[in-house]
Amino acid sequence: MKFSLLGKATLLVDDNPVMRKAIREMLYALDADQVSEADSGQAAIMAMTKTRFDVVLCDYNLGPGKNGQQVLEEARFRRLIDYRCVFVMISAEQSTAAVLGAMEGKPDEYLTKPFNAQQLISRLSRNFARKDFLAPVERAIDKGNLPLAIQQCDHLLAQNDKKMHLNLLKLRAELAISVGDFDKARAIYQEVLHQRELSWARIGLGVIDFQNNNIEQAIAGFRSLMAENPMLMECYDWLGKAYEALDQYGDVENVMHQALELSPQSILRQKKLAETADKNGNLETAEKAYKNVVKLGKHSVHRSSADYAGLARLYARSNAGTQALQVLEEMRKEYANQPEADLRASALEIEVFKALGNEDAADKALQRTVQLAGLLGNKAPRELQLEVVKACFQNDQHGKAEEILYDLIKYHIDDDAFLNAVRKMQSDIGLHNHSEILIQKTKQALIAANNRGVALYKQGKFKEALDLFEQAIVNLPDNKTIILNMLKIMIHDLKANDFDEEKNRRTKALFKKAKQVGVDPHKLGILQIEYAKLLHAHSERI
């Protein structure tokens, strides 16, 4: 049967009108009747905000502005394309950096110019066949229903389609990791490797070791795989995470260096290198990386005012106050009318103006910082709030500092890494153990509330336990421990008593809240599977 694009919305992105015409003719030969064109990355994004495309053919090098990788990143980040869309990256460049850059976003296909109609047909037909086959699984993933995705994946595996078998096994293992079923994932990867040597299966085993806290074993696996295939960019990222878990920041910096030598256009790796080199005191490396981040961020969905702030802070620490102020001025222009950027700039200006001996300007910056912090409240990122706390403590605004710090500790009491950042900030400014009493008091209150709730639950007093946790959530709205335990009780209540739609609605809302606050997806996944089984049993009864 002839492959056809009839009825499929297609977007062609290329800054060269001659190339667009040549590809358009190929598309018309495939019965394409809904072809849109864009001559730049920004035009492509605009087109995708208006139309849900089935096919996107995007050149990597689009001239000034966004490149193809950045188009794909933004389209996925903003959910402008979904699991049904076939995204084909096209490039005429042959260098390692260009090819890896084009492949970083994992497009569905990669085509090298020049190509002919038959090559295009082959790639498109293959991907539509794969996507059609996997649609039930991908649809469930897209909706966040991982238990259903696993069920659909197992159903397709039972059909024993040889062409799709490896695709399914890879997806099934990834789903198992997502819900914390590491034994299942390991069994799949080992089964695959018993038949064929595939890098994704070996990376998967390393990821499982990492998640199980077997960090040294994970490092050995990633390093071995990279030695055999240094172009596996995903390996560098996982190896960096593993070294970071051991606080080996020198090794993190070296790994990011190696990765960026191969693929320098990755803004997220440049950020990691900048932050890590800054932490290691390698200021020259950090400065270069921060500058790369700012440059790449001009056209990236991952741009942030924090990137400018990082560079300005580096200059401030290097006694280059004038350069720091120039960066902050540029940041204000780039992020005009954005209070978060204004707050970042004001908080840094206090330190810079003081270093330059301009006390009046420093006082004005302090007043603006306190005002903006009050307006933004908890909407400001927590690391920025911590910067404000530091600035307030250093400039005799202890009342405001304590007010912000109280909420930060209260809302993030079960995040030990963040609490350590609080402790470090205070030690850096000579306030050793200043908040330790508040931290311990808040922790004890959390533990006491949690223990009382669990005790009531074990006594079979589900309503009393739920009421207690409901009150705890009012006091600690984003506390992951409370949310997780409340979910366990609600699911048990639904299982032990008559199925109640109001309780079911509250359970769904709590799952949504758990995802928003960043509850461990593996712990959440296990509860999701249990909840899915409960819903399935209920549907069979009615």
Coordinates of C-alpha atoms in Angstrom, one line a residue:
M1 CA 0.0 0.0 0.0
K2 CA 1.4 3.4 -1.0
F3 CA 2.3 5.7 1.9
S4 CA 0.3 8.9 1.9
L5 CA 0.3 12.2 3.8
L6 CA -3.3 12.9 2.7
G7 CA -5.1 14.6 5.6
K8 CA -1.9 15.0 7.7
A9 CA -0.9 18.5 8.8
T10 CA 2.8 19.0 7.8
L11 CA 5.2 21.8 8.8
L12 CA 8.3 22.4 6.7
V13 CA 10.9 24.6 8.4
D14 CA 13.9 25.8 6.4
D15 CA 15.4 29.3 5.9
N16 CA 16.3 28.4 2.3
P17 CA 13.4 29.0 -0.1
V18 CA 14.9 26.8 -2.8
M19 CA 15.2 23.9 -0.3
R20 CA 11.7 24.4 0.9
K21 CA 10.4 24.2 -2.7
A22 CA 12.3 21.0 -3.3
I23 CA 11.0 19.3 -0.2
R24 CA 7.5 20.7 -0.8
E25 CA 7.5 18.9 -4.2
M26 CA 8.4 15.7 -2.4
L27 CA 5.5 16.1 0.0
Y28 CA 3.0 16.8 -2.8
A29 CA 4.1 13.6 -4.4
L30 CA 3.0 11.9 -1.2
D31 CA -0.5 13.5 -1.5
A32 CA 0.2 16.1 1.2
D33 CA -2.7 18.5 1.2
Q34 CA -2.0 20.5 4.4
V35 CA 1.6 21.9 4.1
S36 CA 2.6 24.9 6.1
E37 CA 6.0 26.6 5.9
A38 CA 8.3 28.5 8.2
D39 CA 11.5 30.3 7.4
S40 CA 12.9 30.6 10.9
G41 CA 12.8 28.8 14.3
Q42 CA 10.5 31.5 15.8
A43 CA 8.1 31.2 12.9
A44 CA 8.0 27.5 13.4
I45 CA 7.1 27.9 17.0
M46 CA 4.4 30.4 16.1
A47 CA 3.0 27.9 13.5
M48 CA 2.9 25.1 16.1
T49 CA 1.0 27.3 18.6
K50 CA -1.8 27.6 16.0
T51 CA -1.8 24.1 14.4
R52 CA -1.4 20.6 15.8
F53 CA 1.0 19.1 13.2
D54 CA 1.3 15.4 12.4
V55 CA 4.7 15.9 10.7
V56 CA 7.5 18.5 11.2
L57 CA 10.4 18.6 8.8
C58 CA 12.9 21.0 10.4
D59 CA 16.4 22.0 9.2
Y60 CA 19.0 22.2 12.0
N61 CA 20.7 25.4 10.8
L62 CA 18.0 28.1 10.5
G63 CA 20.2 31.2 10.4
P64 CA 19.9 33.9 13.0
G65 CA 17.6 32.9 15.9
K66 CA 16.6 29.5 17.1
N67 CA 18.2 26.4 15.5
G68 CA 16.4 23.1 14.9
Q69 CA 17.4 21.6 18.3
Q70 CA 16.0 24.6 20.1
V71 CA 12.8 24.4 18.1
L72 CA 12.3 20.7 19.1
E73 CA 13.2 21.5 22.7
E74 CA 10.6 24.3 23.0
A75 CA 7.9 22.3 21.1
R76 CA 8.2 19.5 23.5
F77 CA 8.6 21.6 26.6
R78 CA 5.5 23.6 25.7
R79 CA 3.7 20.5 24.5
L80 CA 3.2 22.0 21.1
I81 CA 3.7 18.5 19.6
D82 CA 2.5 15.2 21.1
Y83 CA 3.3 11.6 20.8
R84 CA 1.6 11.3 17.4
C85 CA 3.8 13.8 15.7
V86 CA 6.8 12.7 13.6
F87 CA 9.6 15.2 14.0
V88 CA 12.4 14.9 11.4
M89 CA 15.6 16.8 11.9
I90 CA 17.4 17.7 8.6
S91 CA 21.0 18.9 8.3
A92 CA 23.6 19.5 5.7
E93 CA 26.4 19.7 8.2
Q94 CA 28.7 16.7 8.8
S95 CA 30.8 17.8 11.8
T96 CA 30.6 15.8 15.0
A97 CA 29.4 18.8 17.0
A98 CA 26.6 19.6 14.4
V99 CA 25.4 16.0 14.2
L100 CA 25.4 15.5 17.9
G101 CA 23.7 18.8 18.4
A102 CA 21.0 17.9 15.9
M103 CA 20.5 14.5 17.7
E104 CA 20.5 15.9 21.3
G105 CA 16.8 16.4 21.4
K106 CA 16.1 12.9 20.2
P107 CA 14.1 13.7 17.0
D108 CA 12.2 10.8 15.6
E109 CA 14.4 10.8 12.5
Y110 CA 17.6 12.5 11.2
L111 CA 18.1 13.1 7.5
T112 CA 21.3 14.4 5.9
K113 CA 21.1 16.7 2.9
P114 CA 20.9 16.0 0.1
F115 CA 18.2 13.3 0.3
N116 CA 15.6 12.0 -2.1
A117 CA 11.9 11.3 -2.0
Q118 CA 12.4 7.6 -1.4
Q119 CA 14.5 8.3 1.7
L120 CA 11.9 10.6 3.0
I121 CA 9.1 8.1 2.3
S122 CA 11.0 5.4 4.0
R123 CA 11.6 7.4 7.2
L124 CA 8.1 8.8 7.5
S125 CA 6.3 5.5 6.8
R126 CA 8.6 3.7 9.3
N127 CA 7.9 6.2 12.0
F128 CA 4.1 6.4 11.4
A129 CA 4.0 2.6 11.6
R130 CA 5.9 2.7 14.9
K131 CA 3.8 5.5 16.4
D132 CA 0.5 3.9 15.3
F133 CA 1.6 0.6 17.0
L134 CA 2.7 2.2 20.2
A135 CA -0.2 4.8 20.4
P136 CA -2.1 3.1 23.2
V137 CA 1.0 3.1 25.4
E138 CA 2.1 6.6 24.5
R139 CA -1.4 8.0 24.9
A140 CA -1.5 6.7 28.5
I141 CA 2.0 8.1 29.2
D142 CA 0.9 11.5 27.8
K143 CA -2.0 11.5 30.2
G144 CA 0.3 10.6 33.1
N145 CA -1.5 7.2 33.6
L146 CA 1.6 5.0 34.0
P147 CA -0.3 1.9 35.3
L148 CA -2.4 1.9 32.1
A149 CA 0.7 2.4 30.0
I150 CA 2.3 -0.6 31.5
Q151 CA -0.9 -2.6 31.0
Q152 CA -1.1 -1.6 27.3
C153 CA 2.6 -2.3 26.8
D154 CA 2.3 -5.8 28.3
H155 CA -0.7 -6.4 26.0
L156 CA 1.3 -5.4 22.9
L157 CA 4.3 -7.6 24.0
A158 CA 1.9 -10.5 24.2
Q159 CA 1.2 -10.1 20.5
N160 CA 4.9 -11.0 19.8
D161 CA 5.4 -8.6 16.9
K162 CA 9.0 -9.2 16.0
K163 CA 9.5 -5.8 14.3
M164 CA 8.3 -3.9 17.3
H165 CA 9.6 -6.2 20.1
L166 CA 12.8 -4.3 20.9
N167 CA 10.9 -0.9 20.9
L168 CA 8.4 -2.4 23.3
L169 CA 11.0 -3.9 25.6
K170 CA 12.8 -0.5 25.8
L171 CA 9.6 1.3 26.6
R172 CA 8.5 -1.3 29.1
A173 CA 11.8 -1.1 31.0
E174 CA 11.6 2.7 31.1
L175 CA 8.0 2.4 32.5
A176 CA 9.2 0.0 35.1
I177 CA 11.9 2.4 36.2
S178 CA 9.4 5.3 36.3
V179 CA 7.2 3.4 38.8
G180 CA 10.1 2.1 40.9
D181 CA 9.9 -1.5 39.7
F182 CA 13.7 -1.9 39.3
D183 CA 13.7 -5.7 39.4
K184 CA 11.4 -5.8 36.3
A185 CA 13.5 -3.2 34.5
R186 CA 16.8 -5.1 35.2
A187 CA 15.3 -8.4 34.0
I188 CA 14.3 -6.8 30.7
Y189 CA 17.7 -5.1 30.1
Q190 CA 19.5 -8.4 30.9
E191 CA 17.2 -10.3 28.6
V192 CA 17.9 -7.8 25.8
L193 CA 21.7 -7.9 26.4
H194 CA 21.6 -11.7 26.4
Q195 CA 20.5 -11.5 22.8
R196 CA 22.2 -8.3 21.5
E197 CA 24.7 -5.8 22.7
L198 CA 22.6 -2.6 22.8
S199 CA 23.9 0.6 24.5
W200 CA 20.4 1.7 25.8
A201 CA 20.1 -1.5 27.8
R202 CA 23.5 -1.0 29.4
I203 CA 22.6 2.6 30.2
G204 CA 19.4 1.3 31.7
L205 CA 21.3 -1.0 34.0
G206 CA 23.5 2.0 35.1
V207 CA 20.4 4.0 35.8
I208 CA 19.0 1.2 38.0
D209 CA 22.3 1.0 39.9
F210 CA 22.1 4.8 40.4
Q211 CA 18.5 4.7 41.6
N212 CA 19.3 1.9 44.0
N213 CA 22.2 4.0 45.4
N214 CA 24.8 1.6 44.0
I215 CA 26.7 4.7 42.9
E216 CA 30.2 3.2 42.4
Q217 CA 28.8 0.4 40.3
A218 CA 26.8 2.9 38.2
I219 CA 29.9 4.9 37.6
A220 CA 31.9 1.9 36.5
G221 CA 29.1 0.9 34.1
F222 CA 28.8 4.4 32.6
R223 CA 32.6 4.8 32.2
S224 CA 33.0 1.4 30.6
L225 CA 30.2 2.2 28.1
M226 CA 31.7 5.7 27.3
A227 CA 35.1 4.2 26.7
E228 CA 33.5 2.0 24.0
N229 CA 31.2 4.6 22.6
P230 CA 32.2 8.2 23.5
M231 CA 29.3 9.6 21.4
L232 CA 26.6 8.4 23.9
M233 CA 25.8 11.9 25.3
E234 CA 23.2 10.5 27.7
C235 CA 26.0 8.6 29.5
Y236 CA 27.9 11.8 30.3
D237 CA 24.7 13.2 32.0
W238 CA 24.2 10.1 34.1
L239 CA 27.9 9.9 35.0
G240 CA 27.8 13.5 36.1
K241 CA 24.8 12.8 38.3
A242 CA 26.5 9.9 39.8
Y243 CA 29.7 11.9 40.7
E244 CA 27.5 14.6 42.1
A245 CA 25.7 12.1 44.4
L246 CA 29.2 11.4 45.9
D247 CA 30.0 15.1 46.1
Q248 CA 32.9 14.6 43.7
Y249 CA 32.4 18.0 41.9
G250 CA 35.8 17.9 40.3
D251 CA 34.8 14.8 38.4
V252 CA 31.4 16.4 37.6
E253 CA 33.2 19.3 36.0
N254 CA 35.6 17.1 34.0
V255 CA 32.7 15.0 32.7
M256 CA 30.7 18.2 31.6
H257 CA 33.9 19.4 29.9
Q258 CA 34.2 16.2 27.9
A259 CA 30.6 16.3 26.9
L260 CA 30.7 19.9 25.8
E261 CA 33.8 19.4 23.7
L262 CA 31.7 17.0 21.6
S263 CA 28.4 18.8 21.7
P264 CA 28.9 22.5 22.7
Q265 CA 25.3 23.6 22.0
S266 CA 23.7 22.0 25.1
I267 CA 22.5 24.8 27.3
L268 CA 21.7 22.5 30.2
R269 CA 25.2 21.0 30.3
Q270 CA 26.7 24.5 30.0
K271 CA 24.6 25.5 33.1
K272 CA 25.9 22.5 35.0
L273 CA 29.5 23.2 34.0
A274 CA 29.1 26.9 35.0
E275 CA 27.5 26.1 38.4
T276 CA 30.0 23.3 39.2
A277 CA 33.1 25.2 38.1
D278 CA 31.8 28.1 40.2
K279 CA 31.4 25.8 43.2
N280 CA 34.9 24.4 42.6
G281 CA 36.5 27.9 42.5
N282 CA 37.5 27.5 38.9
L283 CA 36.3 31.1 38.0
E284 CA 37.8 31.3 34.5
T285 CA 35.9 28.1 33.5
A286 CA 32.8 29.2 35.2
E287 CA 32.9 32.7 33.5
K288 CA 33.3 31.1 30.0
A289 CA 30.4 28.6 30.7
Y290 CA 28.1 31.3 32.1
K291 CA 28.7 33.4 29.0
N292 CA 27.9 30.4 26.8
V293 CA 24.7 29.9 28.8
V294 CA 23.6 33.5 28.3
K295 CA 24.4 33.3 24.6
L296 CA 22.6 30.0 24.1
G297 CA 19.7 31.2 26.2
K298 CA 18.9 34.0 23.8
H299 CA 16.9 31.5 21.8
S300 CA 16.3 28.7 24.2
V301 CA 13.2 27.7 26.2
H302 CA 15.6 26.9 29.0
R303 CA 16.7 30.6 29.3
S304 CA 16.6 32.1 32.8
S305 CA 17.4 35.4 34.5
A306 CA 19.4 33.1 37.0
D307 CA 22.0 32.6 34.2
Y308 CA 22.8 36.4 34.1
A309 CA 22.7 36.5 37.9
G310 CA 25.3 33.7 38.1
L311 CA 27.7 35.6 35.8
A312 CA 27.1 38.8 37.7
R313 CA 27.7 37.1 41.1
L314 CA 30.9 35.6 39.7
Y315 CA 32.2 39.1 38.7
A316 CA 31.1 40.5 42.1
R317 CA 33.2 37.8 43.9
S318 CA 36.1 38.6 41.6
N319 CA 36.0 42.3 42.5
A320 CA 34.8 43.2 39.0
G321 CA 31.9 45.3 40.2
T322 CA 31.5 47.4 37.0
Q323 CA 31.3 44.2 34.9
A324 CA 28.7 42.8 37.3
L325 CA 26.5 45.9 37.0
Q326 CA 26.8 45.8 33.2
V327 CA 25.5 42.2 33.3
L328 CA 22.7 43.1 35.6
E329 CA 21.7 46.0 33.4
E330 CA 21.6 43.6 30.4
M331 CA 19.5 41.2 32.4
R332 CA 17.0 43.9 33.2
K333 CA 16.7 44.7 29.5
E334 CA 16.4 41.1 28.5
Y335 CA 13.8 40.3 31.2
A336 CA 11.9 43.7 31.3
N337 CA 8.8 43.8 33.5
Q338 CA 9.7 40.5 35.2
P339 CA 9.7 40.9 39.0
E340 CA 11.9 37.8 39.5
A341 CA 14.7 39.2 37.4
D342 CA 14.3 42.5 39.1
L343 CA 14.6 40.8 42.5
R344 CA 17.7 38.9 41.4
A345 CA 19.3 42.1 40.2
S346 CA 18.5 44.2 43.3
A347 CA 19.7 41.5 45.7
L348 CA 23.1 41.3 43.9
E349 CA 23.4 45.1 43.5
I350 CA 23.5 45.5 47.3
E351 CA 26.7 43.5 47.5
V352 CA 28.2 45.2 44.3
F353 CA 27.4 48.8 45.3
K354 CA 28.8 48.2 48.8
A355 CA 32.0 46.8 47.3
L356 CA 32.3 49.9 45.1
G357 CA 31.7 52.1 48.2
N358 CA 28.4 53.5 47.0
E359 CA 26.4 53.2 50.2
D360 CA 23.4 55.2 49.0
A361 CA 22.9 53.0 46.0
A362 CA 23.3 49.9 48.2
D363 CA 20.6 51.2 50.6
K364 CA 18.2 51.8 47.7
A365 CA 18.9 48.3 46.3
L366 CA 18.2 46.9 49.7
Q367 CA 14.9 48.7 50.0
R368 CA 13.9 47.5 46.5
T369 CA 14.9 43.9 47.4
V370 CA 12.8 43.9 50.5
Q371 CA 9.8 45.4 48.6
L372 CA 10.1 42.9 45.7
A373 CA 10.5 40.0 48.0
G374 CA 7.3 40.9 49.8
L375 CA 5.4 41.2 46.5
L376 CA 6.7 37.9 45.1
G377 CA 6.5 35.9 48.4
N378 CA 6.7 32.1 47.8
K379 CA 6.3 32.6 44.0
A380 CA 10.0 33.4 43.9
P381 CA 12.3 30.3 43.5
R382 CA 13.5 29.1 46.8
E383 CA 17.2 29.6 46.0
L384 CA 16.4 33.2 45.2
Q385 CA 14.5 33.6 48.5
L386 CA 17.6 32.2 50.2
E387 CA 19.7 34.9 48.5
V388 CA 17.3 37.5 49.8
V389 CA 17.5 36.1 53.3
K390 CA 21.3 36.3 53.1
A391 CA 21.2 39.9 51.9
C392 CA 18.8 40.9 54.7
F393 CA 20.9 39.3 57.4
Q394 CA 24.0 41.0 56.1
N395 CA 22.2 44.4 56.1
D396 CA 20.4 44.5 59.4
Q397 CA 17.0 43.5 58.0
H398 CA 16.8 40.6 60.5
G399 CA 13.0 40.7 60.8
K400 CA 12.4 40.3 57.1
A401 CA 15.2 37.6 56.9
E402 CA 13.6 35.6 59.7
E403 CA 10.1 35.9 58.1
I404 CA 11.2 34.5 54.8
L405 CA 13.5 31.9 56.4
Y406 CA 10.6 30.6 58.6
D407 CA 8.5 29.8 55.6
L408 CA 11.4 28.3 53.6
I409 CA 12.1 25.9 56.4
K410 CA 8.5 25.1 57.0
Y411 CA 7.7 24.3 53.4
H412 CA 10.9 22.4 52.7
I413 CA 11.5 20.6 56.0
D414 CA 11.7 17.2 54.3
D415 CA 14.3 18.3 51.8
D416 CA 17.7 17.7 53.5
A417 CA 19.7 19.0 50.6
F418 CA 17.9 22.4 50.8
L419 CA 18.2 22.5 54.6
N420 CA 21.9 22.0 54.2
A421 CA 22.0 24.9 51.8
V422 CA 20.3 27.0 54.5
R423 CA 22.9 25.9 57.0
K424 CA 25.7 26.7 54.6
M425 CA 24.3 30.1 53.8
Q426 CA 24.2 31.0 57.5
S427 CA 27.7 29.6 58.2
D428 CA 29.0 31.7 55.3
I429 CA 27.8 34.9 57.0
G430 CA 28.9 33.9 60.5
L431 CA 25.5 32.8 61.8
H432 CA 26.4 29.2 62.6
N433 CA 23.5 27.0 63.7
H434 CA 21.2 30.1 63.7
S435 CA 18.2 28.2 62.4
E436 CA 19.0 24.8 63.8
I437 CA 16.4 25.1 66.6
L438 CA 13.7 26.1 64.1
I439 CA 14.7 23.2 61.8
Q440 CA 14.6 20.6 64.6
K441 CA 11.4 22.0 66.0
T442 CA 9.7 21.9 62.6
K443 CA 11.0 18.4 62.0
Q444 CA 9.8 17.1 65.3
A445 CA 6.3 18.6 64.7
L446 CA 6.3 16.9 61.3
I447 CA 7.4 13.6 62.7
A448 CA 4.9 13.8 65.6
A449 CA 2.0 14.6 63.2
N450 CA 3.1 11.8 60.8
N451 CA 3.4 9.3 63.7
R452 CA 0.0 10.2 65.1
G453 CA -1.6 9.8 61.6
V454 CA 0.1 6.4 61.0
A455 CA -0.9 5.2 64.5
L456 CA -4.5 6.1 63.9
Y457 CA -4.4 4.4 60.5
K458 CA -3.0 1.2 62.0
Q459 CA -5.8 1.2 64.6
G460 CA -8.3 1.2 61.7
K461 CA -9.3 4.8 62.5
F462 CA -9.2 6.0 58.9
K463 CA -11.4 9.0 59.2
E464 CA -9.4 10.3 62.2
A465 CA -6.1 9.7 60.4
L466 CA -7.3 11.5 57.3
D467 CA -8.6 14.4 59.4
L468 CA -5.2 14.7 61.0
F469 CA -3.3 14.6 57.7
E470 CA -5.7 17.1 56.2
Q471 CA -4.8 19.6 59.0
A472 CA -1.1 18.8 58.6
I473 CA -1.4 19.7 54.9
V474 CA -3.0 23.0 55.8
N475 CA 0.1 23.8 58.0
L476 CA 2.6 22.2 55.6
P477 CA 0.9 22.4 52.1
D478 CA 3.9 21.2 50.1
N479 CA 5.3 18.6 52.4
K480 CA 6.0 15.4 50.5
T481 CA 6.0 13.0 53.5
I482 CA 2.6 14.1 54.6
I483 CA 1.2 14.0 51.0
L484 CA 2.6 10.5 50.4
N485 CA 1.3 9.1 53.7
M486 CA -2.1 10.6 53.1
L487 CA -2.2 9.0 49.7
K488 CA -1.5 5.6 51.2
I489 CA -4.3 6.0 53.8
M490 CA -6.8 7.2 51.2
I491 CA -6.0 4.3 48.9
H492 CA -6.4 1.8 51.8
D493 CA -9.6 3.5 52.8
L494 CA -11.0 3.1 49.3
K495 CA -9.9 -0.5 49.3
A496 CA -11.2 -1.4 52.8
N497 CA -14.6 0.4 52.7
D498 CA -17.3 1.0 50.1
F499 CA -15.9 2.8 47.1
D500 CA -16.8 6.5 47.5
E501 CA -16.6 8.9 44.5
E502 CA -15.9 11.9 46.7
K503 CA -12.9 10.0 48.2
N504 CA -11.9 9.0 44.7
R505 CA -11.9 12.6 43.6
R506 CA -9.8 13.7 46.6
T507 CA -7.3 10.9 45.8
K508 CA -6.9 12.0 42.2
A509 CA -6.4 15.6 43.4
L510 CA -3.8 14.4 45.8
F511 CA -1.9 12.5 43.1
K512 CA -1.9 15.7 41.1
K513 CA -0.6 17.7 44.1
A514 CA 2.1 15.0 44.7
K515 CA 3.4 15.4 41.1
Q516 CA 3.4 19.2 41.4
V517 CA 5.5 19.3 44.6
G518 CA 8.0 16.7 43.3
V519 CA 7.2 13.6 45.4
D520 CA 9.6 10.8 44.4
P521 CA 8.1 9.4 41.2
H522 CA 9.2 5.9 42.1
K523 CA 7.3 5.9 45.4
L524 CA 4.4 7.6 43.6
G525 CA 4.5 5.0 40.8
I526 CA 4.0 2.1 43.2
L527 CA 0.9 3.8 44.6
Q528 CA -0.4 4.6 41.2
I529 CA -0.3 1.0 40.2
E530 CA -2.1 0.0 43.4
Y531 CA -4.7 2.7 42.7
A532 CA -5.1 1.6 39.1
K533 CA -5.8 -2.0 40.3
L534 CA -8.4 -0.6 42.7
L535 CA -10.2 1.4 40.0
H536 CA -10.1 -1.6 37.7
A537 CA -11.7 -3.9 40.3
H538 CA -14.4 -1.2 41.0
S539 CA -15.2 -0.9 37.3
E540 CA -15.7 -4.6 37.0
R541 CA -18.2 -4.6 40.0
I542 CA -20.5 -2.0 38.5

